[in-house]
Amino acid sequence: MARVVIKIGTNTLSGADGIDLDYLESLADQVKELRNGGHRVMLVTSGAIGAGSRRMGVEKRVKKIEYRQAYAAIGQPLLMHSYQKAFLKRDIPIAQVLVTREIFNNRESYLNVRNSVETLLKMDVVPIFNENDSISTREIGPVFGDNDSLSAHVASKLEADQLIILSDIDGLFNKNPREHDDARLIPVVEQLTEEILAMAGEGGTEFSTGGMKTKLKAVKIASRAGCQVVLAHGRAERILCRIMDGEAIGTRFMAGKKMNSRNRWIYNAEPAGTILVDKGAVKALEAHKSLLPSGITGVEGRFSAGDVVYINREFKAVTNLSSDEIGLITGHHSRDIPKLLGADRRDDVARPEDIVRLEG
Ligand code: GLU
């Protein structure tokens, strides 16, 4: 029995005239089979912007942000209506969960989403996630931007065992199969090496957002959560059940070593700024010591206490002090902190358990 997150790309669920109901019917059949096999299923769906723009007679990819937001607002209920039709027939209750990058960035709101989704799972409901595109734009704050990344964050935060990313390609090839006839599918990837990462070209088509690059990024996020990822063609016969039965189909990425949940949250959060530190401080952090004011040389950006920040782009950490406070104490010795910030303030800017080292 496994906890499975399934990401369905826009091209997978769309036919020539928009959302393909027959496809959603077959998807619902497969989800039913997985549930009967004891698996807990969560979906991450794309297609809101595509459905909304088609509904308004637009056949081209929409680039303007305000229109993407508007089309997402039009398309999301259409999308859910189609899912509802297919899943209701099979008596599978579904729920819509719209999230933003900011909600996942903030520890409190993320724990809140996690609790509500855990409750849905307990009630045997299939949560269907999408990014809340109507309110989530780069102009307002950090975004996922593509649902490959969103699906990996969902898999990581909800402790999934398996992430299945369905799209219109069969998996990872050693070179772009759309351009090279002799491209070879890679069935299993034990580790995401530089060589593997180099195989991903740029991607995305008229309506879809992600390409192989975003998929491999997603694999990285999921793999740190001890979650295996399979990339496969969404239209292949009974694809979900075959993957869960262990059949060699698509590309299977083995899970990496599982990082604990708090460290993963720090690792995956979008940093609010940067604390710059000297070599001595880097050494101390490498030795799992606290970040102390004496090693700080500056700050970039504005952030509050409790935010996740970069330390020199080598680490990410939860800071105990805001950027303004760090400005006041930069370069000072710990014993000066009470004088500078008040008697009850701690002298460590970040505790060892709140600091994670980034991979090269
Ligand atoms: N959230 C977008 C939508 O539903 C899709 C993003 C993506 O294609 O990855 O339209």
Tab-separated table of C-alpha atoms and ligand atoms in Angstrom:
chain	number	residue	atom	x	y	z
A	1	MET	CA	0.000	0.000	0.000
A	2	ALA	CA	1.420	3.367	-1.015
A	3	ARG	CA	0.603	7.026	-0.967
A	4	VAL	CA	0.603	8.114	-4.600
A	5	VAL	CA	0.596	11.588	-6.145
A	6	ILE	CA	-0.333	11.680	-9.836
A	7	LYS	CA	0.348	14.755	-11.934
A	8	ILE	CA	-1.648	15.113	-15.121
A	9	GLY	CA	-0.360	17.561	-17.701
A	10	THR	CA	-2.501	19.843	-19.847
A	11	ASN	CA	-1.683	17.958	-23.056
A	12	THR	CA	-2.522	14.636	-21.438
A	13	LEU	CA	-6.021	15.609	-20.417
A	14	SER	CA	-6.860	17.713	-23.452
A	15	GLY	CA	-8.173	16.520	-26.781
A	16	ALA	CA	-8.582	18.591	-29.942
A	17	ASP	CA	-11.609	20.384	-28.443
A	18	GLY	CA	-10.431	20.919	-24.883
A	19	ILE	CA	-10.819	18.705	-21.826
A	20	ASP	CA	-11.116	15.090	-22.965
A	21	LEU	CA	-13.858	13.500	-20.892
A	22	ASP	CA	-13.100	9.995	-22.146
A	23	TYR	CA	-9.584	10.390	-20.861
A	24	LEU	CA	-10.816	11.481	-17.444
A	25	GLU	CA	-13.121	8.457	-17.399
A	26	SER	CA	-10.190	6.139	-17.983
A	27	LEU	CA	-8.185	8.019	-15.359
A	28	ALA	CA	-11.022	7.608	-12.858
A	29	ASP	CA	-11.131	3.850	-13.630
A	30	GLN	CA	-7.443	3.574	-12.888
A	31	VAL	CA	-7.681	5.620	-9.698
A	32	LYS	CA	-10.464	3.300	-8.598
A	33	GLU	CA	-8.277	0.287	-9.253
A	34	LEU	CA	-5.423	1.814	-7.275
A	35	ARG	CA	-7.746	2.583	-4.382
A	36	ASN	CA	-9.082	-0.968	-4.473
A	37	GLY	CA	-5.476	-2.091	-4.234
A	38	GLY	CA	-5.210	-0.122	-0.975
A	39	HIS	CA	-3.302	2.887	-2.340
A	40	ARG	CA	-4.090	6.424	-1.254
A	41	VAL	CA	-4.318	8.670	-4.291
A	42	MET	CA	-3.868	12.426	-4.726
A	43	LEU	CA	-4.020	14.206	-8.068
A	44	VAL	CA	-2.319	17.351	-9.284
A	45	THR	CA	-4.017	18.654	-12.383
A	46	SER	CA	-3.020	21.236	-14.937
A	47	GLY	CA	-5.311	22.560	-17.608
A	48	ALA	CA	-7.177	25.427	-15.935
A	49	ILE	CA	-5.668	28.156	-18.082
A	50	GLY	CA	-6.019	25.984	-21.200
A	51	ALA	CA	-9.679	25.199	-20.461
A	52	GLY	CA	-10.488	28.822	-19.619
A	53	SER	CA	-8.865	30.248	-22.712
A	54	ARG	CA	-10.510	27.655	-24.981
A	55	ARG	CA	-13.853	28.449	-23.384
A	56	MET	CA	-13.314	32.065	-24.413
A	57	GLY	CA	-12.345	31.075	-27.933
A	58	VAL	CA	-8.582	31.565	-27.606
A	59	GLU	CA	-6.479	28.850	-29.244
A	60	LYS	CA	-3.017	30.250	-28.591
A	61	ARG	CA	-0.887	30.106	-25.482
A	62	VAL	CA	-1.764	33.078	-23.298
A	63	LYS	CA	1.223	35.052	-22.067
A	64	LYS	CA	-0.181	38.182	-20.446
A	65	ILE	CA	-0.385	37.634	-16.730
A	66	GLU	CA	-3.760	39.256	-16.125
A	67	TYR	CA	-5.277	37.084	-18.873
A	68	ARG	CA	-3.645	33.909	-17.562
A	69	GLN	CA	-5.145	34.736	-14.178
A	70	ALA	CA	-8.559	35.414	-15.680
A	71	TYR	CA	-8.515	32.254	-17.812
A	72	ALA	CA	-7.439	30.176	-14.824
A	73	ALA	CA	-10.430	31.517	-12.892
A	74	ILE	CA	-12.723	30.597	-15.803
A	75	GLY	CA	-11.104	27.240	-16.483
A	76	GLN	CA	-10.628	25.841	-12.964
A	77	PRO	CA	-14.363	25.209	-12.322
A	78	LEU	CA	-14.714	23.731	-15.836
A	79	LEU	CA	-11.823	21.434	-15.073
A	80	MET	CA	-13.257	20.349	-11.720
A	81	HIS	CA	-16.679	19.858	-13.278
A	82	SER	CA	-15.150	17.396	-15.727
A	83	TYR	CA	-13.314	15.534	-12.962
A	84	GLN	CA	-16.503	15.500	-10.894
A	85	LYS	CA	-18.483	13.901	-13.731
A	86	ALA	CA	-15.968	11.092	-14.182
A	87	PHE	CA	-15.344	10.401	-10.479
A	88	LEU	CA	-18.950	10.683	-9.326
A	89	LYS	CA	-19.918	7.902	-11.733
A	90	ARG	CA	-17.519	5.648	-9.849
A	91	ASP	CA	-18.656	6.945	-6.490
A	92	ILE	CA	-15.252	8.414	-5.709
A	93	PRO	CA	-15.509	11.672	-3.742
A	94	ILE	CA	-13.069	14.350	-4.857
A	95	ALA	CA	-11.989	17.698	-3.387
A	96	GLN	CA	-10.399	20.766	-4.905
A	97	VAL	CA	-7.258	22.065	-3.179
A	98	LEU	CA	-5.816	25.263	-4.633
A	99	VAL	CA	-2.438	26.236	-3.252
A	100	THR	CA	0.192	28.907	-3.763
A	101	ARG	CA	3.935	28.885	-3.317
A	102	GLU	CA	3.532	31.272	-0.415
A	103	ILE	CA	1.249	28.897	1.451
A	104	PHE	CA	3.872	26.168	1.152
A	105	ASN	CA	6.676	28.583	2.069
A	106	ASN	CA	5.119	29.551	5.339
A	107	ARG	CA	5.465	26.794	7.916
A	108	GLU	CA	2.189	27.561	9.655
A	109	SER	CA	0.010	27.731	6.550
A	110	TYR	CA	1.719	24.677	5.090
A	111	LEU	CA	1.010	22.648	8.241
A	112	ASN	CA	-2.549	23.852	7.958
A	113	VAL	CA	-2.897	22.591	4.365
A	114	ARG	CA	-1.271	19.343	5.381
A	115	ASN	CA	-3.813	18.828	8.159
A	116	SER	CA	-6.752	19.505	5.909
A	117	VAL	CA	-5.463	17.165	3.204
A	118	GLU	CA	-4.713	14.469	5.788
A	119	THR	CA	-8.340	14.789	6.890
A	120	LEU	CA	-9.545	14.397	3.298
A	121	LEU	CA	-7.398	11.292	2.931
A	122	LYS	CA	-8.802	9.859	6.154
A	123	MET	CA	-12.269	10.433	4.709
A	124	ASP	CA	-11.187	8.494	1.618
A	125	VAL	CA	-11.542	11.529	-0.625
A	126	VAL	CA	-9.231	12.149	-3.601
A	127	PRO	CA	-7.731	15.655	-3.253
A	128	ILE	CA	-7.135	17.347	-6.615
A	129	PHE	CA	-4.499	20.077	-6.424
A	130	ASN	CA	-3.720	22.946	-8.717
A	131	GLU	CA	-1.897	26.203	-8.243
A	132	ASN	CA	-4.281	29.047	-7.478
A	133	ASP	CA	-3.188	30.808	-10.632
A	134	SER	CA	-5.713	33.633	-10.313
A	135	ILE	CA	-3.987	35.039	-7.248
A	136	SER	CA	-0.530	33.581	-7.655
A	137	THR	CA	1.742	35.495	-10.000
A	138	ARG	CA	5.373	36.397	-9.880
A	139	GLU	CA	4.358	40.049	-9.571
A	140	ILE	CA	2.620	39.331	-6.277
A	141	GLY	CA	4.958	36.757	-4.782
A	142	PRO	CA	6.761	33.507	-5.410
A	143	VAL	CA	5.011	30.982	-7.657
A	144	PHE	CA	5.400	27.344	-8.619
A	145	GLY	CA	4.711	28.315	-12.229
A	146	ASP	CA	4.532	24.725	-13.375
A	147	ASN	CA	2.673	21.810	-11.934
A	148	ASP	CA	5.654	19.453	-12.158
A	149	SER	CA	7.192	21.430	-9.347
A	150	LEU	CA	3.873	21.719	-7.505
A	151	SER	CA	3.349	17.952	-7.676
A	152	ALA	CA	6.792	17.344	-6.164
A	153	HIS	CA	6.090	19.748	-3.311
A	154	VAL	CA	2.769	18.014	-2.681
A	155	ALA	CA	4.499	14.614	-2.724
A	156	SER	CA	7.168	15.856	-0.332
A	157	LYS	CA	4.872	17.625	2.087
A	158	LEU	CA	2.362	14.804	2.211
A	159	GLU	CA	4.995	12.092	2.587
A	160	ALA	CA	4.065	10.299	-0.639
A	161	ASP	CA	5.886	7.093	-1.557
A	162	GLN	CA	5.333	7.508	-5.261
A	163	LEU	CA	4.979	10.448	-7.629
A	164	ILE	CA	3.773	9.706	-11.154
A	165	ILE	CA	4.154	12.510	-13.684
A	166	LEU	CA	1.979	11.875	-16.717
A	167	SER	CA	2.626	13.879	-19.847
A	168	ASP	CA	2.764	13.444	-23.600
A	169	ILE	CA	6.273	11.996	-23.590
A	170	ASP	CA	7.232	8.414	-22.720
A	171	GLY	CA	9.895	9.307	-20.164
A	172	LEU	CA	13.460	10.583	-20.120
A	173	PHE	CA	15.451	10.009	-23.316
A	174	ASN	CA	19.202	10.324	-23.758
A	175	LYS	CA	18.409	13.043	-26.338
A	176	ASN	CA	15.301	14.852	-27.493
A	177	PRO	CA	13.116	12.176	-29.193
A	178	ARG	CA	11.253	14.884	-31.127
A	179	GLU	CA	14.467	15.774	-32.887
A	180	HIS	CA	16.450	12.511	-32.939
A	181	ASP	CA	15.159	9.205	-34.303
A	182	ASP	CA	17.784	7.232	-32.435
A	183	ALA	CA	16.905	8.721	-29.031
A	184	ARG	CA	16.841	6.013	-26.360
A	185	LEU	CA	14.454	5.850	-23.392
A	186	ILE	CA	16.223	5.528	-20.033
A	187	PRO	CA	14.193	3.011	-18.003
A	188	VAL	CA	15.755	3.526	-14.568
A	189	VAL	CA	17.718	6.385	-13.033
A	190	GLU	CA	19.426	5.512	-9.769
A	191	GLN	CA	20.747	9.017	-9.171
A	192	LEU	CA	20.318	12.408	-10.803
A	193	THR	CA	23.849	12.974	-12.012
A	194	GLU	CA	25.035	15.953	-14.066
A	195	GLU	CA	25.005	13.658	-17.087
A	196	ILE	CA	21.316	12.870	-16.571
A	197	LEU	CA	20.448	16.522	-15.949
A	198	ALA	CA	22.144	17.438	-19.228
A	199	MET	CA	19.744	15.161	-21.125
A	200	ALA	CA	16.832	17.475	-20.419
A	201	GLY	CA	16.271	20.046	-23.125
A	202	GLU	CA	13.969	23.027	-22.780
A	203	GLY	CA	10.302	22.220	-23.071
A	204	GLY	CA	6.660	23.168	-23.092
A	205	THR	CA	4.201	23.337	-25.966
A	206	GLU	CA	1.335	25.641	-26.904
A	207	PHE	CA	-0.646	25.110	-23.714
A	208	SER	CA	1.610	23.207	-21.349
A	209	THR	CA	4.219	24.849	-19.169
A	210	GLY	CA	6.750	22.288	-18.059
A	211	GLY	CA	9.416	20.477	-20.027
A	212	MET	CA	11.946	17.840	-19.048
A	213	LYS	CA	13.927	20.367	-16.985
A	214	THR	CA	11.015	21.103	-14.674
A	215	LYS	CA	10.364	17.362	-14.414
A	216	LEU	CA	13.911	16.617	-13.318
A	217	LYS	CA	13.716	19.454	-10.799
A	218	ALA	CA	10.573	17.812	-9.498
A	219	VAL	CA	12.411	14.495	-9.250
A	220	LYS	CA	15.069	16.181	-7.086
A	221	ILE	CA	12.494	17.571	-4.671
A	222	ALA	CA	10.579	14.297	-4.415
A	223	SER	CA	13.675	12.193	-4.104
A	224	ARG	CA	14.840	14.132	-1.023
A	225	ALA	CA	11.515	13.125	0.493
A	226	GLY	CA	12.297	9.450	-0.091
A	227	CYS	CA	9.685	9.393	-2.854
A	228	GLN	CA	10.166	7.431	-6.072
A	229	VAL	CA	9.161	9.197	-9.296
A	230	VAL	CA	7.990	7.724	-12.590
A	231	LEU	CA	7.693	9.815	-15.743
A	232	ALA	CA	5.387	8.184	-18.255
A	233	HIS	CA	3.042	8.767	-21.156
A	234	GLY	CA	-0.380	9.552	-19.730
A	235	ARG	CA	-2.205	7.938	-22.606
A	236	ALA	CA	-0.567	4.524	-22.328
A	237	GLU	CA	-3.020	1.727	-21.496
A	238	ARG	CA	-3.701	1.320	-17.723
A	239	ILE	CA	-0.517	3.238	-17.124
A	240	LEU	CA	-1.059	3.942	-13.401
A	241	CYS	CA	-1.756	0.366	-12.423
A	242	ARG	CA	1.141	-0.924	-14.469
A	243	ILE	CA	3.509	1.523	-12.811
A	244	MET	CA	2.268	0.578	-9.366
A	245	ASP	CA	2.661	-3.113	-10.269
A	246	GLY	CA	6.328	-2.357	-10.918
A	247	GLU	CA	6.242	-2.820	-14.684
A	248	ALA	CA	9.224	-1.324	-16.512
A	249	ILE	CA	7.447	1.484	-18.298
A	250	GLY	CA	8.458	5.130	-18.630
A	251	THR	CA	11.440	6.265	-16.582
A	252	ARG	CA	11.649	5.276	-12.933
A	253	PHE	CA	13.756	7.508	-10.664
A	254	MET	CA	14.823	5.775	-7.493
A	255	ALA	CA	14.178	7.649	-4.258
A	256	GLY	CA	17.084	9.317	-2.520
A	257	LYS	CA	17.866	9.412	1.178
A	258	LYS	CA	14.904	10.859	3.039
A	259	MET	CA	15.574	14.216	4.656
A	260	ASN	CA	13.498	14.955	7.732
A	261	SER	CA	10.334	16.954	7.176
A	262	ARG	CA	11.496	20.233	8.754
A	263	ASN	CA	14.764	20.233	6.814
A	264	ARG	CA	12.840	19.515	3.637
A	265	TRP	CA	10.566	22.438	4.321
A	266	ILE	CA	13.636	24.679	4.736
A	267	TYR	CA	15.267	23.215	1.632
A	268	ASN	CA	12.175	23.652	-0.532
A	269	ALA	CA	11.144	27.106	0.702
A	270	GLU	CA	11.707	30.129	-1.515
A	271	PRO	CA	14.260	32.244	0.431
A	272	ALA	CA	13.210	35.756	1.414
A	273	GLY	CA	16.765	37.140	1.298
A	274	THR	CA	20.407	36.328	1.907
A	275	ILE	CA	22.725	36.565	4.890
A	276	LEU	CA	26.329	36.974	3.762
A	277	VAL	CA	28.962	35.387	5.977
A	278	ASP	CA	32.757	35.051	6.063
A	279	LYS	CA	34.860	31.897	5.626
A	280	GLY	CA	35.051	31.272	9.369
A	281	ALA	CA	31.268	31.204	9.622
A	282	VAL	CA	31.017	28.806	6.656
A	283	LYS	CA	33.436	26.471	8.460
A	284	ALA	CA	31.332	26.686	11.619
A	285	LEU	CA	28.149	25.902	9.680
A	286	GLU	CA	29.836	22.962	7.972
A	287	ALA	CA	30.682	21.690	11.441
A	288	HIS	CA	26.955	21.965	12.340
A	289	LYS	CA	27.398	24.977	14.624
A	290	SER	CA	25.069	27.970	14.976
A	291	LEU	CA	25.356	31.081	12.846
A	292	LEU	CA	26.685	33.830	15.133
A	293	PRO	CA	26.724	37.593	14.460
A	294	SER	CA	30.530	37.849	14.376
A	295	GLY	CA	30.765	35.956	11.065
A	296	ILE	CA	28.105	38.006	9.281
A	297	THR	CA	29.316	40.478	6.678
A	298	GLY	CA	26.018	41.749	5.299
A	299	VAL	CA	22.416	41.074	4.248
A	300	GLU	CA	20.567	41.187	0.947
A	301	GLY	CA	16.818	41.698	0.714
A	302	ARG	CA	14.349	42.391	3.519
A	303	PHE	CA	13.103	39.587	5.689
A	304	SER	CA	11.517	38.928	9.058
A	305	ALA	CA	12.486	36.648	11.927
A	306	GLY	CA	11.207	33.147	11.129
A	307	ASP	CA	11.711	33.472	7.350
A	308	VAL	CA	13.826	31.056	5.362
A	309	VAL	CA	16.891	32.790	3.917
A	310	TYR	CA	19.999	31.849	2.014
A	311	ILE	CA	23.332	31.948	3.779
A	312	ASN	CA	25.828	32.789	0.994
A	313	ARG	CA	23.816	30.631	-1.462
A	314	GLU	CA	25.516	27.657	0.188
A	315	PHE	CA	22.964	27.027	2.908
A	316	LYS	CA	19.342	27.771	3.650
A	317	ALA	CA	18.224	28.508	7.188
A	318	VAL	CA	15.423	29.820	9.326
A	319	THR	CA	16.639	33.138	10.680
A	320	ASN	CA	15.963	34.172	14.279
A	321	LEU	CA	16.484	37.821	13.397
A	322	SER	CA	15.034	40.157	10.776
A	323	SER	CA	17.215	41.795	8.125
A	324	ASP	CA	16.994	45.114	10.044
A	325	GLU	CA	18.163	43.477	13.272
A	326	ILE	CA	21.005	41.710	11.488
A	327	GLY	CA	22.013	45.088	10.039
A	328	LEU	CA	22.405	46.375	13.599
A	329	ILE	CA	24.530	43.512	14.876
A	330	THR	CA	26.640	42.678	11.820
A	331	GLY	CA	30.226	41.972	12.795
A	332	HIS	CA	29.562	42.375	16.504
A	333	HIS	CA	30.456	39.847	19.149
A	334	SER	CA	27.614	37.808	20.696
A	335	ARG	CA	28.142	39.523	24.058
A	336	ASP	CA	27.051	42.849	22.476
A	337	ILE	CA	23.642	41.503	21.397
A	338	PRO	CA	21.726	42.389	24.592
A	339	LYS	CA	23.049	45.945	24.327
A	340	LEU	CA	22.096	46.213	20.660
A	341	LEU	CA	18.810	44.342	20.525
A	342	GLY	CA	17.581	44.010	24.116
A	343	ALA	CA	18.349	41.808	27.089
A	344	ASP	CA	16.125	38.876	26.148
A	345	ARG	CA	17.487	38.352	22.624
A	346	ARG	CA	19.358	35.236	21.616
A	347	ASP	CA	22.830	35.541	20.207
A	348	ASP	CA	22.484	32.874	17.515
A	349	VAL	CA	21.107	34.069	14.209
A	350	ALA	CA	20.288	30.519	13.123
A	351	ARG	CA	20.402	27.278	15.081
A	352	PRO	CA	22.197	24.221	13.648
A	353	GLU	CA	18.950	22.254	13.357
A	354	ASP	CA	17.499	25.081	11.237
A	355	ILE	CA	20.348	25.149	8.726
A	356	VAL	CA	20.583	22.892	5.672
A	357	ARG	CA	23.433	22.705	3.217
A	358	LEU	CA	22.507	23.054	-0.454
A	359	GLU	CA	23.812	20.611	-3.009
A	360	GLY	CA	26.506	21.855	-5.390
B	1	GLU	N1	-1.651	25.694	-13.160
B	1	GLU	C1	-1.700	25.720	-14.594
B	1	GLU	C2	-3.111	25.421	-15.087
B	1	GLU	O1	-3.842	24.718	-14.464
B	1	GLU	C3	-0.809	24.688	-15.237
B	1	GLU	C4	0.638	24.780	-14.984
B	1	GLU	C5	1.366	23.694	-15.794
B	1	GLU	O2	0.971	23.451	-16.947
B	1	GLU	O3	2.299	23.091	-15.293
B	1	GLU	O4	-3.488	25.862	-16.134
